[in-house]
Coordinates of C-alpha atoms in Angstrom, one line a residue:
Chain A
M160 CA -21.2 137.6 19.8
K161 CA -17.7 139.0 19.3
P162 CA -16.7 140.1 15.8
I163 CA -15.2 137.4 13.6
E164 CA -12.5 138.0 10.9
I165 CA -14.0 136.2 7.9
A166 CA -11.2 137.1 5.5
K167 CA -8.1 139.2 6.0
D168 CA -9.3 142.6 7.4
I169 CA -12.9 141.8 6.7
F170 CA -15.0 141.3 9.8
W171 CA -18.5 140.0 10.6
V172 CA -19.8 142.6 13.1
G173 CA -23.5 141.5 13.1
C174 CA -25.9 140.7 15.8
I175 CA -27.8 137.5 16.8
D176 CA -31.5 137.8 17.5
W177 CA -31.8 134.5 19.5
N178 CA -35.4 134.9 20.5
I179 CA -37.3 136.3 17.6
R180 CA -40.1 133.9 16.8
D181 CA -42.2 136.0 14.4
F182 CA -40.5 137.8 11.7
H183 CA -43.2 140.0 10.0
G184 CA -45.5 136.9 10.0
Y185 CA -42.8 134.4 9.1
S186 CA -42.1 131.9 11.9
T187 CA -38.5 131.9 13.0
Y188 CA -38.3 129.0 15.5
Q189 CA -34.5 129.4 15.7
G190 CA -34.2 133.1 15.6
S191 CA -32.2 135.0 13.1
T192 CA -29.1 137.2 12.7
Y193 CA -28.6 140.6 11.2
N194 CA -25.2 140.5 9.5
S195 CA -23.1 143.6 9.1
Y196 CA -19.6 143.6 7.7
L197 CA -16.6 145.9 8.4
I198 CA -13.8 146.2 5.9
L199 CA -10.5 147.7 7.1
D200 CA -8.7 149.4 4.2
D201 CA -7.4 152.9 3.4
H202 CA -11.1 153.8 3.5
V203 CA -12.8 151.8 6.3
T204 CA -16.2 150.6 5.1
L205 CA -19.2 149.2 6.8
I206 CA -21.7 147.1 4.8
D207 CA -25.3 147.1 6.0
T208 CA -26.5 147.6 9.6
V209 CA -28.9 145.7 11.9
K210 CA -32.3 146.1 13.3
K211 CA -32.8 149.3 15.3
E212 CA -32.8 147.7 18.7
F213 CA -29.4 146.1 18.0
A214 CA -27.7 149.3 16.9
D215 CA -25.7 149.7 20.2
Q216 CA -24.5 146.2 19.9
L217 CA -23.4 146.8 16.3
I218 CA -21.5 149.9 17.4
S219 CA -19.9 148.1 20.3
N220 CA -18.8 145.2 17.9
I221 CA -17.2 147.8 15.6
A222 CA -15.5 149.5 18.5
Q223 CA -13.8 146.2 19.4
I224 CA -11.9 146.5 16.1
I225 CA -11.7 150.2 15.3
D226 CA -13.1 153.5 16.6
P227 CA -16.4 153.8 14.7
K228 CA -15.6 157.4 13.8
K229 CA -12.9 156.0 11.6
I230 CA -15.5 154.5 9.3
D231 CA -15.2 156.4 6.0
Y232 CA -17.9 154.8 3.9
V233 CA -21.2 153.2 4.7
V234 CA -22.9 150.9 2.2
S235 CA -26.6 150.0 2.3
N236 CA -27.4 147.1 0.1
H237 CA -31.1 147.0 1.1
T238 CA -33.5 149.5 2.7
E239 CA -35.6 147.0 4.8
M240 CA -35.4 148.0 8.4
D241 CA -33.7 144.8 9.6
H242 CA -30.7 146.1 7.8
S243 CA -31.2 149.8 7.8
G244 CA -32.8 150.3 11.3
G245 CA -29.4 150.8 12.9
L246 CA -28.4 153.5 10.3
A247 CA -29.6 156.5 12.3
R248 CA -27.6 155.6 15.4
L249 CA -24.6 154.5 13.3
M250 CA -24.5 157.6 11.1
H251 CA -24.8 159.7 14.2
R252 CA -21.7 158.0 15.7
V253 CA -19.7 157.7 12.5
G254 CA -20.5 161.2 11.3
E255 CA -23.6 162.3 9.4
N256 CA -21.5 163.7 6.6
K257 CA -19.9 160.4 5.7
P258 CA -20.9 159.1 2.2
L259 CA -23.7 156.5 2.3
Y260 CA -23.6 154.3 -0.8
C261 CA -26.8 152.7 -2.0
S262 CA -28.7 152.0 -5.2
K263 CA -30.7 154.7 -6.8
A264 CA -33.9 153.1 -5.6
G265 CA -32.2 152.8 -2.2
Y266 CA -31.6 156.5 -2.1
K267 CA -35.4 157.1 -2.7
N268 CA -36.5 154.5 -0.2
L269 CA -34.0 155.3 2.5
S270 CA -35.1 159.0 2.3
M271 CA -38.6 157.9 3.1
H272 CA -37.4 156.0 6.2
F273 CA -35.0 158.6 7.6
L274 CA -35.8 162.3 7.7
N275 CA -32.4 163.7 7.3
N276 CA -29.9 165.1 4.9
W277 CA -27.3 162.3 4.9
N278 CA -24.6 162.3 2.2
Y279 CA -26.4 159.8 0.0
Q280 CA -24.2 158.5 -2.9
P281 CA -26.5 156.6 -5.3
V282 CA -24.4 154.2 -7.4
E283 CA -24.8 152.9 -10.9
N284 CA -25.2 149.2 -11.7
G285 CA -21.6 148.0 -12.1
G286 CA -20.2 151.1 -10.5
E287 CA -16.9 150.7 -8.5
L288 CA -15.7 152.2 -5.3
R289 CA -12.0 152.1 -4.5
L290 CA -11.4 151.4 -0.9
G291 CA -7.6 151.2 -1.1
K292 CA -6.1 147.7 -1.7
R293 CA -9.5 146.5 -2.7
S294 CA -12.6 147.9 -4.4
L295 CA -16.3 147.3 -4.2
T296 CA -18.4 146.6 -7.3
F297 CA -22.1 147.3 -7.0
L298 CA -24.6 145.1 -8.8
E299 CA -28.2 146.1 -8.9
T300 CA -30.5 143.2 -8.0
R301 CA -33.9 144.9 -8.3
M302 CA -36.8 143.0 -6.8
L303 CA -34.5 140.5 -5.2
H304 CA -36.4 141.2 -3.1
W305 CA -37.1 145.0 -3.0
P306 CA -36.6 147.6 -5.8
D307 CA -33.6 148.9 -3.9
S308 CA -31.8 145.6 -3.4
M309 CA -28.2 145.4 -4.6
F310 CA -25.1 143.2 -4.1
S311 CA -21.6 144.5 -3.3
Y312 CA -18.7 142.4 -4.6
V313 CA -15.0 142.5 -3.6
K314 CA -13.1 141.2 -6.6
E315 CA -9.7 141.1 -4.8
D316 CA -11.2 138.7 -2.1
R317 CA -13.7 137.1 -4.5
L318 CA -16.3 137.8 -1.9
L319 CA -20.0 138.7 -2.4
F320 CA -22.1 140.7 0.0
S321 CA -25.5 139.4 -1.2
S322 CA -28.0 141.3 1.0
D323 CA -31.0 139.1 1.7
A324 CA -30.3 136.6 -1.2
F325 CA -28.9 133.3 0.0
G326 CA -29.8 134.2 3.6
Q327 CA -31.4 132.1 6.3
H328 CA -33.2 132.9 9.5
Y329 CA -31.1 130.9 11.9
A330 CA -29.5 132.0 15.2
G331 CA -26.4 130.1 16.2
L332 CA -22.8 130.4 17.1
E333 CA -21.8 129.0 13.7
R334 CA -20.9 131.7 11.3
F335 CA -20.0 129.5 8.3
D336 CA -21.6 126.7 6.3
D337 CA -18.8 124.2 7.1
Q338 CA -19.5 124.7 10.8
I339 CA -23.1 123.7 10.5
G340 CA -23.3 121.4 7.5
D341 CA -26.6 120.4 5.8
K342 CA -28.6 121.4 8.9
I343 CA -28.7 124.9 7.5
M344 CA -30.4 123.9 4.2
P345 CA -34.0 123.7 5.6
H346 CA -33.6 127.3 6.8
A347 CA -32.3 128.5 3.5
R348 CA -35.1 126.7 1.7
K349 CA -37.7 128.3 4.0
Y350 CA -36.3 131.7 3.3
F351 CA -36.5 131.1 -0.4
A352 CA -40.0 129.8 -0.2
N353 CA -41.3 132.7 1.8
I354 CA -39.3 135.7 0.6
L355 CA -38.1 135.0 -3.0
L356 CA -40.4 132.4 -4.6
L357 CA -42.4 135.1 -6.5
Y358 CA -39.2 136.3 -8.0
S359 CA -38.0 132.8 -9.1
Q360 CA -37.5 133.9 -12.7
L361 CA -35.3 136.9 -11.6
V362 CA -33.3 134.5 -9.5
L363 CA -32.7 132.2 -12.5
D364 CA -31.8 135.2 -14.7
L365 CA -29.4 136.5 -12.0
V366 CA -27.7 133.2 -11.7
A367 CA -27.3 133.0 -15.5
K368 CA -25.9 136.5 -15.5
V369 CA -23.5 135.8 -12.7
S370 CA -22.2 132.7 -14.5
D371 CA -21.9 134.7 -17.8
M372 CA -19.8 137.3 -15.9
N373 CA -17.5 134.6 -14.6
L374 CA -17.7 136.1 -11.2
A375 CA -15.3 134.2 -9.0
L376 CA -16.8 133.5 -5.6
D377 CA -14.9 132.3 -2.6
M378 CA -17.5 133.4 -0.2
I379 CA -21.1 134.6 -0.2
C380 CA -22.0 136.7 2.7
P381 CA -25.7 137.2 3.2
D382 CA -27.4 139.6 5.6
H383 CA -29.0 136.7 7.6
G384 CA -27.6 133.5 9.0
I385 CA -24.4 131.8 8.0
I386 CA -21.8 132.7 5.4
W387 CA -21.2 130.3 2.5
R388 CA -17.5 129.6 2.1
K389 CA -16.9 125.9 1.9
D390 CA -19.0 125.5 -1.2
P391 CA -20.8 128.7 -2.3
S392 CA -22.0 126.9 -5.4
K393 CA -24.1 124.6 -3.3
I394 CA -26.6 127.4 -2.3
I395 CA -26.5 128.8 -5.9
K396 CA -27.5 125.3 -7.2
A397 CA -30.2 125.0 -4.6
Y398 CA -31.6 128.4 -5.7
V399 CA -31.7 127.2 -9.3
E400 CA -33.5 124.1 -8.2
W401 CA -36.0 125.9 -6.1
G402 CA -36.5 128.7 -8.7
E403 CA -37.3 126.1 -11.4
Q404 CA -40.2 124.8 -9.2
K405 CA -40.1 121.4 -10.9
P406 CA -43.1 119.4 -9.5
K407 CA -42.1 116.4 -7.4
R408 CA -44.3 113.4 -6.4
K409 CA -45.3 115.3 -3.3
A410 CA -48.7 116.8 -2.4
L411 CA -49.5 119.5 0.0
V412 CA -52.8 118.6 1.7
V413 CA -53.9 121.6 3.8
Y414 CA -57.2 122.0 5.5
D415 CA -59.1 123.4 8.5
T416 CA -62.0 121.6 10.2
M417 CA -64.8 122.4 12.7
W418 CA -66.2 119.0 13.7
E419 CA -63.5 116.8 12.1
S420 CA -65.4 115.9 8.9
T421 CA -63.1 117.8 6.6
E422 CA -60.2 116.4 8.6
K423 CA -61.4 112.8 8.0
M424 CA -61.5 113.6 4.3
A425 CA -57.9 115.0 4.4
H426 CA -56.7 111.8 6.0
A427 CA -58.4 109.6 3.4
I428 CA -56.9 111.7 0.6
V429 CA -53.4 111.5 2.2
D430 CA -53.9 107.7 2.4
G431 CA -54.7 107.5 -1.3
L432 CA -51.7 109.6 -2.2
G433 CA -49.4 107.4 0.0
K434 CA -50.8 104.2 -1.6
D435 CA -49.2 105.4 -4.9
G436 CA -46.0 106.5 -3.3
V437 CA -46.7 110.3 -3.1
E438 CA -45.2 112.1 -0.1
A439 CA -48.0 113.9 1.7
V440 CA -48.8 115.1 5.2
P441 CA -52.2 116.3 6.3
M442 CA -51.6 119.9 7.5
H443 CA -54.1 121.4 9.8
L444 CA -54.1 125.1 9.2
R445 CA -54.3 126.0 12.9
K446 CA -51.4 123.6 13.8
W447 CA -49.0 124.6 11.0
H448 CA -47.7 128.1 10.4
R449 CA -48.4 129.5 7.0
S450 CA -44.7 130.0 6.4
D451 CA -44.0 126.3 7.0
I452 CA -46.8 125.4 4.7
M453 CA -45.2 127.5 1.9
T454 CA -41.9 125.8 2.5
E455 CA -43.6 122.4 2.0
L456 CA -45.4 123.8 -1.1
L457 CA -42.0 124.7 -2.8
D458 CA -41.4 121.3 -4.4
A459 CA -44.9 119.8 -4.1
G460 CA -46.5 118.9 -7.5
A461 CA -50.0 119.0 -6.0
V462 CA -52.0 121.3 -3.8
V463 CA -55.1 119.9 -2.2
V464 CA -57.1 122.3 -0.1
G465 CA -60.0 121.5 2.3
S466 CA -62.4 123.8 4.0
P467 CA -65.6 123.5 5.8
T468 CA -68.3 125.9 4.8
L469 CA -68.7 128.5 7.5
N470 CA -71.5 131.0 7.2
N471 CA -71.7 130.5 3.4
G472 CA -68.0 131.1 3.1
L473 CA -64.5 129.7 3.5
F474 CA -63.0 129.0 6.9
P475 CA -60.9 132.1 7.8
T476 CA -57.6 130.3 8.0
V477 CA -58.1 129.0 4.5
S478 CA -58.6 132.5 3.2
D479 CA -55.5 133.6 5.1
L480 CA -53.4 130.9 3.4
F481 CA -54.7 131.8 0.0
T482 CA -53.9 135.5 0.5
Y483 CA -50.3 134.5 1.5
M484 CA -49.9 131.8 -1.2
K485 CA -51.2 134.0 -4.0
G486 CA -48.7 136.7 -3.3
L487 CA -45.8 134.2 -3.5
R488 CA -47.0 133.0 -7.0
P489 CA -46.2 129.3 -6.9
K490 CA -46.1 127.6 -10.3
N491 CA -46.5 124.2 -11.9
K492 CA -49.1 122.7 -9.5
I493 CA -52.0 120.4 -10.0
A494 CA -54.8 121.0 -7.5
A495 CA -58.1 119.8 -6.1
A496 CA -60.5 120.9 -3.3
F497 CA -62.6 119.1 -0.6
G498 CA -64.7 120.0 2.3
S499 CA -67.8 119.2 4.4
Y500 CA -70.7 121.5 5.0
G501 CA -74.0 121.6 6.9
W502 CA -76.6 123.1 4.6
S503 CA -75.2 125.4 1.9
G504 CA -71.7 124.1 0.9
E505 CA -70.0 126.9 -0.9
A506 CA -66.5 126.2 0.2
V507 CA -65.3 123.8 -2.5
K508 CA -66.5 126.2 -5.2
L509 CA -64.7 129.1 -3.5
I510 CA -61.5 127.1 -3.1
N511 CA -61.6 126.1 -6.8
R512 CA -62.0 129.8 -7.7
Q513 CA -58.8 130.6 -5.7
L514 CA -56.9 127.7 -7.3
E515 CA -57.9 128.8 -10.7
G516 CA -56.8 132.4 -9.9
M517 CA -53.3 131.0 -9.2
K518 CA -53.4 129.2 -12.6
F519 CA -53.2 125.7 -11.0
D520 CA -54.4 122.8 -13.1
I521 CA -57.6 121.6 -11.3
I522 CA -57.8 117.9 -12.0
D523 CA -61.0 117.2 -10.3
P524 CA -64.2 119.2 -9.5
G525 CA -63.6 118.4 -5.8
I526 CA -65.5 116.5 -3.2
T527 CA -68.2 117.9 -0.9
V528 CA -69.8 116.0 2.0
Q529 CA -72.9 117.0 3.9
F530 CA -72.2 116.9 7.6
V531 CA -70.2 113.7 8.2
P532 CA -68.4 111.5 5.5
D533 CA -69.6 107.9 5.4
D534 CA -67.3 105.1 4.2
K535 CA -68.4 105.6 0.6
K536 CA -67.4 109.3 0.7
L537 CA -64.1 108.4 2.4
D538 CA -63.5 105.9 -0.4
E539 CA -64.1 108.7 -2.9
C540 CA -61.5 110.8 -1.0
F541 CA -59.1 107.9 -1.1
E542 CA -59.7 107.6 -4.8
L543 CA -59.1 111.4 -5.2
G544 CA -55.7 110.9 -3.6
R545 CA -54.9 108.1 -6.1
K546 CA -56.1 110.2 -9.0
I547 CA -53.8 113.1 -8.0
A548 CA -51.0 110.5 -7.6
R549 CA -51.6 109.3 -11.2
A550 CA -51.5 112.9 -12.5
L551 CA -48.2 113.7 -10.9
P552 CA -45.0 113.2 -12.9
E553 CA -43.1 109.9 -12.2
Chain B
M47 CA -56.4 154.7 -22.9
D48 CA -55.5 151.4 -21.1
R49 CA -53.7 151.1 -17.8
Y50 CA -50.8 148.6 -17.7
V51 CA -49.5 146.7 -14.8
C52 CA -45.9 145.7 -14.1
S53 CA -45.7 141.9 -13.8
L54 CA -42.7 142.2 -11.5
C55 CA -43.7 144.7 -8.8
G56 CA -47.3 145.5 -9.4
Y57 CA -46.8 149.2 -10.4
V58 CA -49.7 150.5 -12.6
Y59 CA -48.9 152.8 -15.5
D60 CA -51.8 155.2 -15.7
P61 CA -51.7 157.1 -19.0
K62 CA -53.8 159.9 -17.4
E63 CA -50.9 160.5 -15.0
G64 CA -48.0 159.6 -17.1
D65 CA -44.6 159.3 -15.4
P66 CA -43.5 163.0 -14.9
D67 CA -40.5 162.0 -12.8
N68 CA -39.1 160.4 -15.9
G69 CA -40.2 162.9 -18.5
I70 CA -43.4 161.2 -19.5
D71 CA -46.2 163.8 -19.8
P72 CA -49.7 163.1 -18.5
G73 CA -51.9 161.8 -21.3
T74 CA -49.2 159.6 -22.9
P75 CA -50.6 156.2 -23.9
F76 CA -48.6 153.2 -22.9
E77 CA -48.0 152.3 -26.5
D78 CA -46.3 155.7 -27.0
L79 CA -43.8 155.3 -24.2
P80 CA -40.2 155.2 -25.6
D81 CA -38.8 151.6 -26.0
D82 CA -36.2 152.3 -23.3
W83 CA -38.8 153.4 -20.8
T84 CA -38.6 151.2 -17.7
C85 CA -40.8 150.7 -14.6
P86 CA -40.1 153.6 -12.3
I87 CA -40.4 151.3 -9.3
C88 CA -38.4 148.2 -10.2
G89 CA -36.8 148.9 -13.6
A90 CA -38.8 146.2 -15.6
T91 CA -38.9 146.8 -19.3
K92 CA -42.1 147.6 -21.3
E93 CA -42.4 143.9 -22.4
E94 CA -42.9 143.0 -18.8
F95 CA -46.2 145.0 -18.5
N96 CA -49.6 143.6 -19.1
K97 CA -52.9 145.4 -19.8
E98 CA -54.8 145.8 -16.6

C-alpha cells in the first residue's frame, strides 16, 4: 500500500501482512500490519520499522516520499522483531552512523538482536529530541509490553506513537478508526487480552499518568492496525474497562472430550448458565484457538473447565490452555471443574489445582462422571451452571 | 538469604549474585538494597518484589 500522509508532513509508511494467520501462537484471521512512520522536518525521522521480510517494501515506501539516505534520525520504540526486523536493511540504506534513538533497555535489547556498532542514543524518560519545527518527547512504558517499550509524542501535532499499545492485528485498506468504525474493536480487544492482560495494572497506571500530564491527543498511532484519530479517547476508555477486569454475567466453558461424555457435561452446564441469563458458549479446545478463548475470558466472571482423564492426567489441550492462561494472569474469576473418566479420574482434581494456582474462587468441588453421564449426572451439571449463575454479580 | 522475585517481569534477585551492573555487590541481602534500587530488567521498585 502506498504511503499515506496522516498529518502535515507525517506519513504512514508501513506494510500490510495480509496473509499471516499465526502470529507467534496468536491467531490472526485477518492478518496484521507493521506500522512505520516518517516525519519530514529539518531532521527527517523514521519511527519504528517492520518485520524483516518487509524491509524492502518499507524502504520503497519511504523512497516514494524522500531519498531514504536523507533520514537523519531513526527511533525504535520497541525491540520486538516485528518492529525492529527491518532495522538492519534500513540502517544499511540510511547510513549506519545515523543516530538510533531508543530507551535504555531498548539499547541493551537491540544490541542482543543486531551484532553491530550502530550509533545508539539511549534516551531518558521524558527526554526531548528537536526535529525542527516539532520535537519528539520520549515516554518510557516499561513492560507495556517489553522492558524496552516506549512511546514517542509530538506535542506540536498532539500525536502519540504508542508502539504496541492500542494496536490491533488487522490487515485492511483502512488506515483510520473513522474508516472502519466499531468493526475494529474486537481486534483491539483480542490484542489486549492476549498481549497486555497481565500488565493490566500498568495500563491503568499509565492512563492515570497520561491524564495527570494533560497530554493532548489528536491521534494515537500504534504499530499494528489502524490509527485512532476520530476519537482517541474511545480506545483509552476501552483499555481502562478491559484493564479493570470487572466480572460480567458471562462464563467461559472450555473443555476437551474423547468420547463426548465431557462434552455432554459442558452442554448441560451451559444450559444451566443460560437458564439464569448468563452468556456462555461451550468451547471445544480443539475447535477454538487459545487466543480466541483468552479474548472471551477477558470480561467473563466465571471460568468452567472440563477435561477427560487421559492416562491419569489432564487432556493435553487443557494443559496447553492453562499454561497460556496462567501467564496472562486473569483476575476476578469464579471457577469450577468437570470431567469424565474411565477408571482413575484425576482430571477434576488437577484442574482445581490449576484454578487455585491462578487465585480463582472455586465455588464447587466439581463434577466427575465415570464413563458416560446419565440423566441424573447431567441434571447435576445443569445445577452447577445455575449455581455459577447465582454466584455471578447481577 | 532469601531470593526475591519481581512481580512485574519475573526477574529473580539472588543475593549471592547481587546486581553488579548496578553497583550491588554479591552477598548483599535484598533488605539491604538501597530504597531507590529498581529491577534491572523492568524498573519495578523494591515494593514490587516478593519473597520467592
